[in-house]
Amino acid sequence: MPFSFMRGCSHHYGDRFTVRIGQRLGPIVFFSNPEALQVILTGDDSELFDAPGELNTAVEPLLGAQSLFGLSGDRHRRMRQLLMPSFHGERMRSYGQLIRDITEEVMSERVAGKAFLVRKSMQKISMRVILRAVFGLNDGRRYQQLERLLGTMLDKMSNPLSVSLLFFPMLRQNFGPLSPWGSFVHSRQQIDQLIYDEIAERRSHPDASQNDILTLLMSARDEAGEALTDLELRDELMTLLIAGHETTATALTWALYWIHKLPMVRKQLLNELQAFDGPLDPSVLFRLPYLNAVCCETLRIYPVGMLTFPRVTRSRLELMGSSLEPGTIVVGCIYLAHHREDVYPVPDEFRPERFLERRYSPFEYLPFGGGVRRCIGMAFAQFEMKLVISGILSRFELALADTRCVRSVRRGLTGGPSPFRMVVKESRQTKLVRTPS
Ligand code: HEM
């Protein structure tokens, strides 16, 4: 749903509006008022609301039926419990050096003086982080094949035509590998085979010293002592990849844009980073106030996830003057919540200081949603953003290469900035940036 459409609806109808999308789903009620969001997101596993996975099945052909996105109730809870530890605490912090190394590796491939597409580089970074931290793959044939196949498939999925294949089952006609659906199915089979080969190899040669998320998931047991099946492992790996790759790449692309568009923001950030000079200590980095404010403001002004997943009312409910029948679909409108004049004065202005001046409640500021479906990659994504941005800023001097205005455009399942280029002017150790021959 485009931002302009949401703004139009909010302008005409206020805090709450109803949209009818086709016959199948019925009306969907959108809320952006913090009090309403609090009721919905603190009650989404109660007698008031449910957060059913059945409403997220559009992505099933890609992610599989066992994906966290499509699970509900106890099965959803069990899967979250198994996945959560990988994205928090010590385990998450252990990926700090890896993220820094990947940033360095990708940025060092940029040729000084030659403009590059920022999104492509950020996608490369976030894809490598996922392949190494989540899948535990480090170079080698399987890693390279997966990087190539997944990259091509996700590029295709960023096209609105390909996304319509997911939303309209009747378009899913396999007329061979050259037809849109046939090509999707073919790529998916190749990717699945590589993932299953990796799982089989890990099962036959277990290595407890590996600290990637696949290893952790393979050794995890639920309360009943059950391990995940190969099918569950495949579906969760694909889910983490799809949920974590494009979202983080978009957030990083926006952040680099704002930092270089607004010289004062860059200057303040560099001042803060220069004071933090010494060996990498991710926990100190994680708490740097201005870096944190820049990341928060990036996810406020154009939230990568514009909406929460749908929730459904379980009983009749009065909410903000609306009478909702049982079975009504409600969605939290993150973009509109982040653009309320009463909460964020001059909301269209990129101003990180607002996050230094006041604290926002989790229902005023919610780039990762909330409640039982709150993003499980939240801490990981924030950690990655801070490490990549600080890594780039402290090693490379970049500048925007285009003067064209960058706007938010639709990219497949999410939104993101229109393509723009930057140029490496200088690296702090020039030997790492190749110069044009
Ligand atoms: C800047 C980056 C990211 C943003 C803005 C973002 C945003 C979101 C949002 C808005 C939701 C829906 C929450 C709700 O309905 O209440 C969500 C769910 C989810 N996210 Fe993220 N996300 C990001 C990165 C990641 C990463 C890195 C991963 C994992 C590697 C991830 C995994 C997931 C999963 C698995 C869900 C579904 C949770 C469930 O159904 O229980 N996300 N994310």
GROMACS .gro file of C-alpha atoms and ligand atoms in nm:
model
  480
    1MET     CA    1   0.000   0.000   0.000
    2PRO     CA    2   0.170   0.326  -0.109
    3PHE     CA    3   0.245   0.599   0.146
    4SER     CA    4   0.050   0.852  -0.063
    5PHE     CA    5  -0.262   0.635  -0.041
    6MET     CA    6  -0.228   0.608   0.338
    7ARG     CA    7  -0.176   0.981   0.370
    8GLY     CA    8  -0.483   1.046   0.156
    9CYS     CA    9  -0.698   0.813   0.368
   10SER     CA   10  -0.574   0.964   0.692
   11HIS     CA   11  -0.632   1.314   0.558
   12HIS     CA   12  -0.993   1.235   0.462
   13TYR     CA   13  -1.096   0.989   0.733
   14GLY     CA   14  -0.860   1.053   1.028
   15ASP     CA   15  -0.707   0.798   1.267
   16ARG     CA   16  -0.908   0.503   1.148
   17PHE     CA   17  -1.027   0.402   0.803
   18THR     CA   18  -1.160   0.091   0.634
   19VAL     CA   19  -1.038  -0.049   0.302
   20ARG     CA   20  -1.205  -0.328   0.103
   21ILE     CA   21  -0.954  -0.537  -0.095
   22GLY     CA   22  -1.140  -0.795  -0.306
   23GLN     CA   23  -1.421  -1.024  -0.193
   24ARG     CA   24  -1.214  -1.289  -0.015
   25LEU     CA   25  -1.085  -1.093   0.283
   26GLY     CA   26  -1.368  -0.857   0.366
   27PRO     CA   27  -1.310  -0.506   0.503
   28ILE     CA   28  -0.979  -0.427   0.673
   29VAL     CA   29  -0.972  -0.156   0.938
   30PHE     CA   30  -0.652   0.047   0.967
   31PHE     CA   31  -0.551   0.220   1.293
   32SER     CA   32  -0.270   0.465   1.358
   33ASN     CA   33  -0.365   0.615   1.691
   34PRO     CA   34  -0.123   0.508   1.973
   35GLU     CA   35  -0.411   0.423   2.214
   36ALA     CA   36  -0.574   0.196   1.955
   37LEU     CA   37  -0.239   0.037   1.867
   38GLN     CA   38  -0.182  -0.032   2.236
   39VAL     CA   39  -0.516  -0.214   2.264
   40ILE     CA   40  -0.447  -0.418   1.949
   41LEU     CA   41  -0.084  -0.505   2.015
   42THR     CA   42  -0.112  -0.583   2.384
   43GLY     CA   43  -0.424  -0.788   2.325
   44ASP     CA   44  -0.326  -0.984   2.016
   45ASP     CA   45  -0.316  -1.314   2.202
   46SER     CA   46  -0.617  -1.270   2.428
   47GLU     CA   47  -0.994  -1.294   2.424
   48LEU     CA   48  -0.994  -0.966   2.226
   49PHE     CA   49  -0.766  -1.040   1.930
   50ASP     CA   50  -0.590  -1.317   1.747
   51ALA     CA   51  -0.284  -1.289   1.518
   52PRO     CA   52  -0.361  -1.572   1.273
   53GLY     CA   53  -0.089  -1.690   1.036
   54GLU     CA   54  -0.354  -1.801   0.787
   55LEU     CA   55  -0.383  -1.438   0.674
   56ASN     CA   56  -0.015  -1.430   0.575
   57THR     CA   57  -0.027  -1.724   0.335
   58ALA     CA   58   0.052  -1.515   0.023
   59VAL     CA   59   0.419  -1.585   0.089
   60GLU     CA   60   0.368  -1.960   0.136
   61PRO     CA   61   0.493  -2.057  -0.215
   62LEU     CA   62   0.820  -1.888  -0.126
   63LEU     CA   63   0.858  -1.961   0.243
   64GLY     CA   64   0.668  -2.287   0.285
   65ALA     CA   65   0.380  -2.396   0.507
   66GLN     CA   66   0.596  -2.424   0.823
   67SER     CA   67   0.719  -2.065   0.804
   68LEU     CA   68   0.675  -1.859   1.119
   69PHE     CA   69   0.473  -1.612   0.911
   70GLY     CA   70   0.201  -1.868   0.845
   71LEU     CA   71   0.189  -2.039   1.188
   72SER     CA   72  -0.072  -1.955   1.453
   73GLY     CA   73  -0.136  -2.019   1.823
   74ASP     CA   74   0.078  -2.280   2.001
   75ARG     CA   75   0.277  -2.377   1.692
   76HIS     CA   76   0.364  -2.011   1.634
   77ARG     CA   77   0.466  -1.968   2.000
   78ARG     CA   78   0.682  -2.282   1.993
   79MET     CA   79   0.865  -2.174   1.678
   80ARG     CA   80   0.929  -1.824   1.815
   81GLN     CA   81   1.075  -1.976   2.132
   82LEU     CA   82   1.316  -2.182   1.923
   83LEU     CA   83   1.420  -1.891   1.701
   84MET     CA   84   1.443  -1.604   1.950
   85PRO     CA   85   1.768  -1.691   2.135
   86SER     CA   86   1.967  -1.673   1.811
   87PHE     CA   87   1.881  -1.306   1.772
   88HIS     CA   88   1.966  -1.180   2.118
   89GLY     CA   89   2.237  -1.133   2.380
   90GLU     CA   90   2.579  -1.288   2.356
   91ARG     CA   91   2.494  -1.495   2.052
   92MET     CA   92   2.389  -1.191   1.855
   93ARG     CA   93   2.692  -0.990   1.970
   94SER     CA   94   2.921  -1.270   1.853
   95TYR     CA   95   2.829  -1.172   1.494
   96GLY     CA   96   2.974  -0.821   1.544
   97GLN     CA   97   3.314  -0.886   1.389
   98LEU     CA   98   3.157  -1.083   1.105
   99ILE     CA   99   2.927  -0.793   1.014
  100ARG     CA  100   3.220  -0.549   1.025
  101ASP     CA  101   3.433  -0.776   0.804
  102ILE     CA  102   3.156  -0.816   0.548
  103THR     CA  103   3.103  -0.437   0.536
  104GLU     CA  104   3.472  -0.386   0.476
  105GLU     CA  105   3.483  -0.660   0.215
  106VAL     CA  106   3.189  -0.522   0.013
  107MET     CA  107   3.284  -0.154   0.039
  108SER     CA  108   3.646  -0.225  -0.055
  109GLU     CA  109   3.523  -0.362  -0.388
  110ARG     CA  110   3.396  -0.013  -0.477
  111VAL     CA  111   3.631   0.170  -0.711
  112ALA     CA  112   3.729   0.520  -0.591
  113GLY     CA  113   3.572   0.793  -0.802
  114LYS     CA  114   3.325   0.555  -0.973
  115ALA     CA  115   2.958   0.589  -0.884
  116PHE     CA  116   2.784   0.277  -0.747
  117LEU     CA  117   2.422   0.188  -0.680
  118VAL     CA  118   2.384   0.207  -0.304
  119ARG     CA  119   2.103  -0.049  -0.280
  120LYS     CA  120   2.308  -0.314  -0.463
  121SER     CA  121   2.594  -0.278  -0.215
  122MET     CA  122   2.366  -0.281   0.088
  123GLN     CA  123   2.188  -0.589  -0.049
  124LYS     CA  124   2.523  -0.760  -0.090
  125ILE     CA  125   2.613  -0.681   0.271
  126SER     CA  126   2.282  -0.797   0.419
  127MET     CA  127   2.275  -1.112   0.203
  128ARG     CA  128   2.628  -1.209   0.311
  129VAL     CA  129   2.544  -1.141   0.675
  130ILE     CA  130   2.245  -1.375   0.652
  131LEU     CA  131   2.430  -1.646   0.460
  132ARG     CA  132   2.716  -1.646   0.708
  133ALA     CA  133   2.541  -1.571   1.038
  134VAL     CA  134   2.217  -1.759   0.974
  135PHE     CA  135   2.316  -2.038   0.735
  136GLY     CA  136   2.676  -2.060   0.861
  137LEU     CA  137   2.808  -2.072   0.505
  138ASN     CA  138   3.154  -1.933   0.447
  139ASP     CA  139   3.261  -1.922   0.089
  140GLY     CA  140   3.275  -2.241  -0.115
  141ARG     CA  141   3.060  -2.360  -0.404
  142ARG     CA  142   2.732  -2.389  -0.211
  143TYR     CA  143   2.768  -2.041  -0.066
  144GLN     CA  144   2.833  -1.889  -0.407
  145GLN     CA  145   2.546  -2.076  -0.572
  146LEU     CA  146   2.305  -1.973  -0.299
  147GLU     CA  147   2.416  -1.610  -0.310
  148ARG     CA  148   2.363  -1.600  -0.687
  149LEU     CA  149   2.031  -1.790  -0.695
  150LEU     CA  150   1.879  -1.609  -0.400
  151GLY     CA  151   1.994  -1.271  -0.533
  152THR     CA  152   1.830  -1.336  -0.871
  153MET     CA  153   1.510  -1.466  -0.715
  154LEU     CA  154   1.479  -1.175  -0.473
  155ASP     CA  155   1.551  -0.925  -0.749
  156LYS     CA  156   1.264  -1.073  -0.945
  157MET     CA  157   1.040  -1.055  -0.639
  158SER     CA  158   1.104  -0.681  -0.611
  159ASN     CA  159   0.908  -0.639  -0.931
  160PRO     CA  160   0.532  -0.576  -0.878
  161LEU     CA  161   0.444  -0.818  -1.159
  162SER     CA  162   0.626  -1.108  -0.990
  163VAL     CA  163   0.471  -1.025  -0.654
  164SER     CA  164   0.127  -1.052  -0.813
  165LEU     CA  165   0.210  -1.422  -0.868
  166LEU     CA  166   0.208  -1.464  -0.492
  167PHE     CA  167  -0.118  -1.279  -0.438
  168PHE     CA  168  -0.315  -1.425  -0.730
  169PRO     CA  169  -0.293  -1.807  -0.736
  170MET     CA  170  -0.460  -1.822  -1.079
  171LEU     CA  171  -0.150  -1.657  -1.229
  172ARG     CA  172   0.063  -1.945  -1.108
  173GLN     CA  173   0.082  -2.139  -1.436
  174ASN     CA  174   0.394  -2.338  -1.505
  175PHE     CA  175   0.462  -2.310  -1.881
  176GLY     CA  176   0.825  -2.416  -1.844
  177PRO     CA  177   1.134  -2.245  -1.700
  178LEU     CA  178   1.095  -1.938  -1.925
  179SER     CA  179   0.745  -1.854  -1.800
  180PRO     CA  180   0.731  -1.630  -1.486
  181TRP     CA  181   0.589  -1.897  -1.254
  182GLY     CA  182   0.792  -2.178  -1.413
  183SER     CA  183   1.112  -1.981  -1.362
  184PHE     CA  184   1.018  -1.909  -0.998
  185VAL     CA  185   0.948  -2.280  -0.930
  186HIS     CA  186   1.273  -2.382  -1.099
  187SER     CA  187   1.484  -2.137  -0.894
  188ARG     CA  188   1.307  -2.240  -0.575
  189GLN     CA  189   1.382  -2.608  -0.642
  190GLN     CA  190   1.750  -2.531  -0.695
  191ILE     CA  191   1.766  -2.323  -0.376
  192ASP     CA  192   1.582  -2.591  -0.176
  193GLN     CA  193   1.822  -2.857  -0.297
  194LEU     CA  194   2.121  -2.653  -0.180
  195ILE     CA  195   1.959  -2.594   0.160
  196TYR     CA  196   1.870  -2.962   0.204
  197ASP     CA  197   2.224  -3.064   0.101
  198GLU     CA  198   2.364  -2.829   0.367
  199ILE     CA  199   2.129  -2.969   0.633
  200ALA     CA  200   2.220  -3.329   0.538
  201GLU     CA  201   2.592  -3.248   0.555
  202ARG     CA  202   2.552  -3.088   0.898
  203ARG     CA  203   2.360  -3.390   1.024
  204SER     CA  204   2.630  -3.629   0.909
  205HIS     CA  205   2.920  -3.412   1.036
  206PRO     CA  206   2.790  -3.217   1.337
  207ASP     CA  207   3.024  -2.942   1.454
  208ALA     CA  208   2.922  -2.799   1.792
  209SER     CA  209   3.184  -2.522   1.766
  210GLN     CA  210   2.994  -2.347   1.485
  211ASN     CA  211   2.787  -2.058   1.614
  212ASP     CA  212   2.551  -1.994   1.322
  213ILE     CA  213   2.176  -1.995   1.357
  214LEU     CA  214   2.123  -2.315   1.155
  215THR     CA  215   2.350  -2.506   1.396
  216LEU     CA  216   2.156  -2.366   1.690
  217LEU     CA  217   1.822  -2.454   1.536
  218MET     CA  218   1.935  -2.806   1.458
  219SER     CA  219   2.029  -2.865   1.821
  220ALA     CA  220   1.725  -2.685   1.968
  221ARG     CA  221   1.448  -2.888   2.135
  222ASP     CA  222   1.102  -2.764   2.227
  223GLU     CA  223   0.930  -2.828   2.563
  224ALA     CA  224   0.831  -3.177   2.446
  225GLY     CA  225   1.194  -3.255   2.352
  226GLU     CA  226   1.117  -3.244   1.979
  227ALA     CA  227   1.375  -3.122   1.725
  228LEU     CA  228   1.286  -2.936   1.404
  229THR     CA  229   1.234  -3.149   1.093
  230ASP     CA  230   1.427  -3.079   0.771
  231LEU     CA  231   1.116  -2.922   0.621
  232GLU     CA  232   1.075  -2.691   0.923
  233LEU     CA  233   1.444  -2.598   0.909
  234ARG     CA  234   1.418  -2.515   0.537
  235ASP     CA  235   1.106  -2.302   0.582
  236GLU     CA  236   1.248  -2.110   0.879
  237LEU     CA  237   1.579  -2.045   0.700
  238MET     CA  238   1.392  -1.906   0.399
  239THR     CA  239   1.172  -1.697   0.631
  240LEU     CA  240   1.471  -1.542   0.806
  241LEU     CA  241   1.634  -1.475   0.474
  242ILE     CA  242   1.331  -1.310   0.315
  243ALA     CA  243   1.232  -1.120   0.629
  244GLY     CA  244   1.584  -1.008   0.714
  245HIS     CA  245   1.758  -0.942   0.385
  246GLU     CA  246   1.556  -0.686   0.192
  247THR     CA  247   1.433  -0.502   0.504
  248THR     CA  248   1.780  -0.440   0.645
  249ALA     CA  249   1.922  -0.350   0.302
  250THR     CA  250   1.646  -0.091   0.256
  251ALA     CA  251   1.703   0.058   0.602
  252LEU     CA  252   2.078   0.086   0.537
  253THR     CA  253   2.020   0.246   0.196
  254TRP     CA  254   1.788   0.508   0.346
  255ALA     CA  255   2.032   0.574   0.631
  256LEU     CA  256   2.323   0.639   0.395
  257TYR     CA  257   2.102   0.868   0.191
  258TRP     CA  258   1.995   1.084   0.486
  259ILE     CA  259   2.343   1.096   0.640
  260HIS     CA  260   2.494   1.226   0.315
  261LYS     CA  261   2.201   1.444   0.217
  262LEU     CA  262   2.221   1.638   0.543
  263PRO     CA  263   2.580   1.753   0.615
  264MET     CA  264   2.503   1.836   0.981
  265VAL     CA  265   2.386   1.481   1.047
  266ARG     CA  266   2.703   1.338   0.896
  267LYS     CA  267   2.920   1.581   1.091
  268GLN     CA  268   2.756   1.497   1.424
  269LEU     CA  269   2.781   1.126   1.356
  270LEU     CA  270   3.149   1.150   1.262
  271ASN     CA  271   3.219   1.350   1.578
  272GLU     CA  272   3.059   1.080   1.788
  273LEU     CA  273   3.240   0.800   1.606
  274GLN     CA  274   3.577   0.973   1.626
  275ALA     CA  275   3.544   0.989   2.003
  276PHE     CA  276   3.483   0.615   1.996
  277ASP     CA  277   3.825   0.517   1.872
  278GLY     CA  278   3.974   0.180   1.955
  279PRO     CA  279   3.899  -0.190   1.920
  280LEU     CA  280   3.550  -0.288   1.819
  281ASP     CA  281   3.325  -0.322   2.121
  282PRO     CA  282   2.978  -0.381   1.983
  283SER     CA  283   2.804  -0.320   2.315
  284VAL     CA  284   2.952   0.033   2.340
  285LEU     CA  285   2.871   0.097   1.976
  286PHE     CA  286   2.517  -0.023   2.028
  287ARG     CA  287   2.459   0.247   2.291
  288LEU     CA  288   2.605   0.549   2.106
  289PRO     CA  289   2.324   0.806   2.136
  290TYR     CA  290   2.350   0.992   1.805
  291LEU     CA  291   2.408   0.676   1.598
  292ASN     CA  292   2.102   0.527   1.767
  293ALA     CA  293   1.900   0.842   1.696
  294VAL     CA  294   1.996   0.835   1.326
  295CYS     CA  295   1.891   0.469   1.295
  296CYS     CA  296   1.562   0.536   1.479
  297GLU     CA  297   1.481   0.839   1.262
  298THR     CA  298   1.561   0.640   0.945
  299LEU     CA  299   1.306   0.375   1.046
  300ARG     CA  300   1.054   0.639   1.156
  301ILE     CA  301   1.036   0.859   0.850
  302TYR     CA  302   1.001   0.576   0.596
  303PRO     CA  303   0.936   0.258   0.796
  304VAL     CA  304   1.044  -0.043   0.591
  305GLY     CA  305   0.744  -0.239   0.717
  306MET     CA  306   0.463   0.011   0.662
  307LEU     CA  307   0.198  -0.205   0.830
  308THR     CA  308   0.181  -0.466   1.103
  309PHE     CA  309   0.062  -0.812   1.007
  310PRO     CA  310  -0.317  -0.834   1.032
  311ARG     CA  311  -0.487  -0.914   1.363
  312VAL     CA  312  -0.848  -1.034   1.392
  313THR     CA  313  -1.107  -0.946   1.657
  314ARG     CA  314  -1.229  -1.243   1.860
  315SER     CA  315  -1.528  -1.070   2.012
  316ARG     CA  316  -1.735  -0.758   1.954
  317LEU     CA  317  -1.527  -0.455   2.045
  318GLU     CA  318  -1.557  -0.077   2.068
  319LEU     CA  319  -1.231   0.081   1.957
  320MET     CA  320  -1.181   0.455   1.902
  321GLY     CA  321  -1.547   0.506   1.824
  322SER     CA  322  -1.569   0.205   1.590
  323SER     CA  323  -1.784  -0.093   1.662
  324LEU     CA  324  -1.591  -0.396   1.541
  325GLU     CA  325  -1.774  -0.724   1.482
  326PRO     CA  326  -1.604  -1.053   1.577
  327GLY     CA  327  -1.382  -1.165   1.287
  328THR     CA  328  -1.291  -0.811   1.173
  329ILE     CA  329  -0.940  -0.777   1.032
  330VAL     CA  330  -0.744  -0.488   1.183
  331VAL     CA  331  -0.400  -0.362   1.084
  332GLY     CA  332  -0.165  -0.116   1.257
  333CYS     CA  333  -0.051   0.155   1.019
  334ILE     CA  334   0.312   0.210   1.120
  335TYR     CA  335   0.377   0.481   0.864
  336LEU     CA  336   0.085   0.697   0.978
  337ALA     CA  337   0.166   0.641   1.347
  338HIS     CA  338   0.518   0.772   1.271
  339HIS     CA  339   0.382   1.082   1.099
  340ARG     CA  340   0.144   1.215   1.362
  341GLU     CA  341   0.198   1.588   1.406
  342ASP     CA  342   0.099   1.565   1.772
  343VAL     CA  343   0.377   1.313   1.844
  344TYR     CA  344   0.641   1.413   1.586
  345PRO     CA  345   0.637   1.788   1.510
  346VAL     CA  346   0.726   1.853   1.142
  347PRO     CA  347   0.703   1.479   1.073
  348ASP     CA  348   0.839   1.493   0.716
  349GLU     CA  349   1.167   1.639   0.834
  350PHE     CA  350   1.458   1.402   0.907
  351ARG     CA  351   1.561   1.512   1.253
  352PRO     CA  352   1.745   1.251   1.465
  353GLU     CA  353   1.750   1.493   1.763
  354ARG     CA  354   1.386   1.412   1.836
  355PHE     CA  355   1.505   1.076   1.969
  356LEU     CA  356   1.751   1.250   2.202
  357GLU     CA  357   1.492   1.497   2.329
  358ARG     CA  358   1.219   1.254   2.427
  359ARG     CA  359   1.128   0.889   2.465
  360TYR     CA  360   0.847   0.747   2.257
  361SER     CA  361   0.614   0.474   2.373
  362PRO     CA  362   0.615   0.140   2.184
  363PHE     CA  363   0.280   0.242   2.034
  364GLU     CA  364   0.404   0.580   1.908
  365TYR     CA  365   0.722   0.435   1.761
  366LEU     CA  366   0.691   0.082   1.625
  367PRO     CA  367   0.908   0.013   1.320
  368PHE     CA  368   0.921  -0.355   1.419
  369GLY     CA  369   0.551  -0.395   1.502
  370GLY     CA  370   0.459  -0.534   1.843
  371GLY     CA  371   0.273  -0.799   2.039
  372VAL     CA  372   0.299  -1.170   1.959
  373ARG     CA  373   0.425  -1.108   1.607
  374ARG     CA  374   0.681  -0.842   1.688
  375CYS     CA  375   0.979  -0.876   1.456
  376ILE     CA  376   1.214  -1.143   1.591
  377GLY     CA  377   1.506  -0.984   1.406
  378MET     CA  378   1.458  -0.645   1.575
  379ALA     CA  379   1.772  -0.640   1.792
  380PHE     CA  380   1.975  -0.806   1.517
  381ALA     CA  381   1.865  -0.555   1.252
  382GLN     CA  382   1.944  -0.257   1.480
  383PHE     CA  383   2.282  -0.410   1.565
  384GLU     CA  384   2.360  -0.469   1.197
  385MET     CA  385   2.253  -0.116   1.100
  386LYS     CA  386   2.480   0.040   1.361
  387LEU     CA  387   2.779  -0.177   1.273
  388VAL     CA  388   2.746  -0.126   0.897
  389ILE     CA  389   2.687   0.250   0.914
  390SER     CA  390   2.967   0.315   1.162
  391GLY     CA  391   3.193   0.078   0.967
  392ILE     CA  392   3.132   0.267   0.643
  393LEU     CA  393   3.158   0.615   0.792
  394SER     CA  394   3.474   0.554   0.984
  395ARG     CA  395   3.657   0.399   0.688
  396PHE     CA  396   3.519   0.560   0.372
  397GLU     CA  397   3.434   0.912   0.268
  398LEU     CA  398   3.127   0.890   0.049
  399ALA     CA  399   2.919   1.149  -0.135
  400LEU     CA  400   2.588   1.138  -0.319
  401ALA     CA  401   2.656   1.113  -0.691
  402ASP     CA  402   2.304   1.202  -0.811
  403THR     CA  403   2.131   1.528  -0.755
  404ARG     CA  404   1.793   1.375  -0.842
  405CYS     CA  405   1.541   1.372  -0.564
  406VAL     CA  406   1.516   1.033  -0.393
  407ARG     CA  407   1.160   0.926  -0.316
  408SER     CA  408   0.998   0.625  -0.160
  409VAL     CA  409   0.885   0.366  -0.415
  410ARG     CA  410   0.722   0.027  -0.394
  411ARG     CA  411   0.964  -0.269  -0.408
  412GLY     CA  412   0.779  -0.598  -0.416
  413LEU     CA  413   0.656  -0.681  -0.068
  414THR     CA  414   0.805  -0.370   0.095
  415GLY     CA  415   0.883  -0.006   0.007
  416GLY     CA  416   1.220   0.161  -0.035
  417PRO     CA  417   1.412   0.455  -0.184
  418SER     CA  418   1.417   0.510  -0.561
  419PRO     CA  419   1.758   0.401  -0.700
  420PHE     CA  420   2.045   0.643  -0.634
  421ARG     CA  421   2.423   0.633  -0.659
  422MET     CA  422   2.707   0.736  -0.435
  423VAL     CA  423   3.077   0.765  -0.490
  424VAL     CA  424   3.373   0.675  -0.270
  425LYS     CA  425   3.580   0.993  -0.247
  426GLU     CA  426   3.841   0.856  -0.016
  427SER     CA  427   3.907   0.568   0.217
  428ARG     CA  428   4.092   0.623   0.541
  429GLN     CA  429   4.341   0.352   0.439
  430THR     CA  430   4.345   0.406   0.064
  431LYS     CA  431   4.501   0.070  -0.011
  432LEU     CA  432   4.164  -0.093   0.050
  433VAL     CA  433   3.990   0.101  -0.226
  434ARG     CA  434   4.100   0.021  -0.577
  435THR     CA  435   4.164   0.321  -0.800
  436PRO     CA  436   4.049   0.319  -1.164
  437SER     CA  437   4.314   0.190  -1.403
  438HEM     C1  438   1.519  -0.291   0.954
  438HEM     C2  439   1.489  -0.418   0.946
  438HEM     C3  440   1.355  -0.479   0.978
  438HEM     C4  441   1.231  -0.420   0.992
  438HEM     C5  442   1.195  -0.273   0.977
  438HEM     C6  443   1.136  -0.527   1.024
  438HEM     C7  444   1.001  -0.507   1.048
  438HEM     C8  445   0.911  -0.608   1.080
  438HEM     C9  446   0.770  -0.588   1.104
  438HEM    C10  447   0.697  -0.453   1.098
  438HEM    C11  448   0.715  -0.709   1.133
  438HEM    C12  449   0.566  -0.736   1.164
  438HEM    C13  450   0.542  -0.724   1.314
  438HEM    C14  451   0.396  -0.721   1.357
  438HEM     O1  452   0.307  -0.757   1.280
  438HEM     O2  453   0.370  -0.682   1.472
  438HEM    C15  454   0.821  -0.808   1.126
  438HEM    C16  455   0.806  -0.943   1.148
  438HEM    C17  456   0.909  -1.035   1.134
  438HEM     N1  457   1.043  -1.009   1.112
  438HEM    FE1  458   1.125  -0.827   1.080
  438HEM     N2  459   1.205  -0.646   1.030
  438HEM    C18  460   1.339  -0.622   1.003
  438HEM    C19  461   1.443  -0.713   1.003
  438HEM    C20  462   1.429  -0.847   1.030
  438HEM    C21  463   1.539  -0.942   1.040
  438HEM    C22  464   1.688  -0.907   1.029
  438HEM    C23  465   1.483  -1.066   1.062
  438HEM    C24  466   1.552  -1.199   1.081
  438HEM    C25  467   1.666  -1.234   1.034
  438HEM    C26  468   1.338  -1.047   1.069
  438HEM    C27  469   1.248  -1.147   1.091
  438HEM    C28  470   1.111  -1.128   1.108
  438HEM    C29  471   1.017  -1.238   1.127
  438HEM    C30  472   1.053  -1.387   1.127
  438HEM    C31  473   0.890  -1.180   1.146
  438HEM    C32  474   0.757  -1.253   1.170
  438HEM    C33  475   0.733  -1.269   1.319
  438HEM    C34  476   0.611  -1.353   1.351
  438HEM     O3  477   0.528  -1.375   1.263
  438HEM     O4  478   0.601  -1.395   1.467
  438HEM     N3  479   1.310  -0.914   1.050
  438HEM     N4  480   0.942  -0.743   1.094
   0.00000   0.00000   0.00000
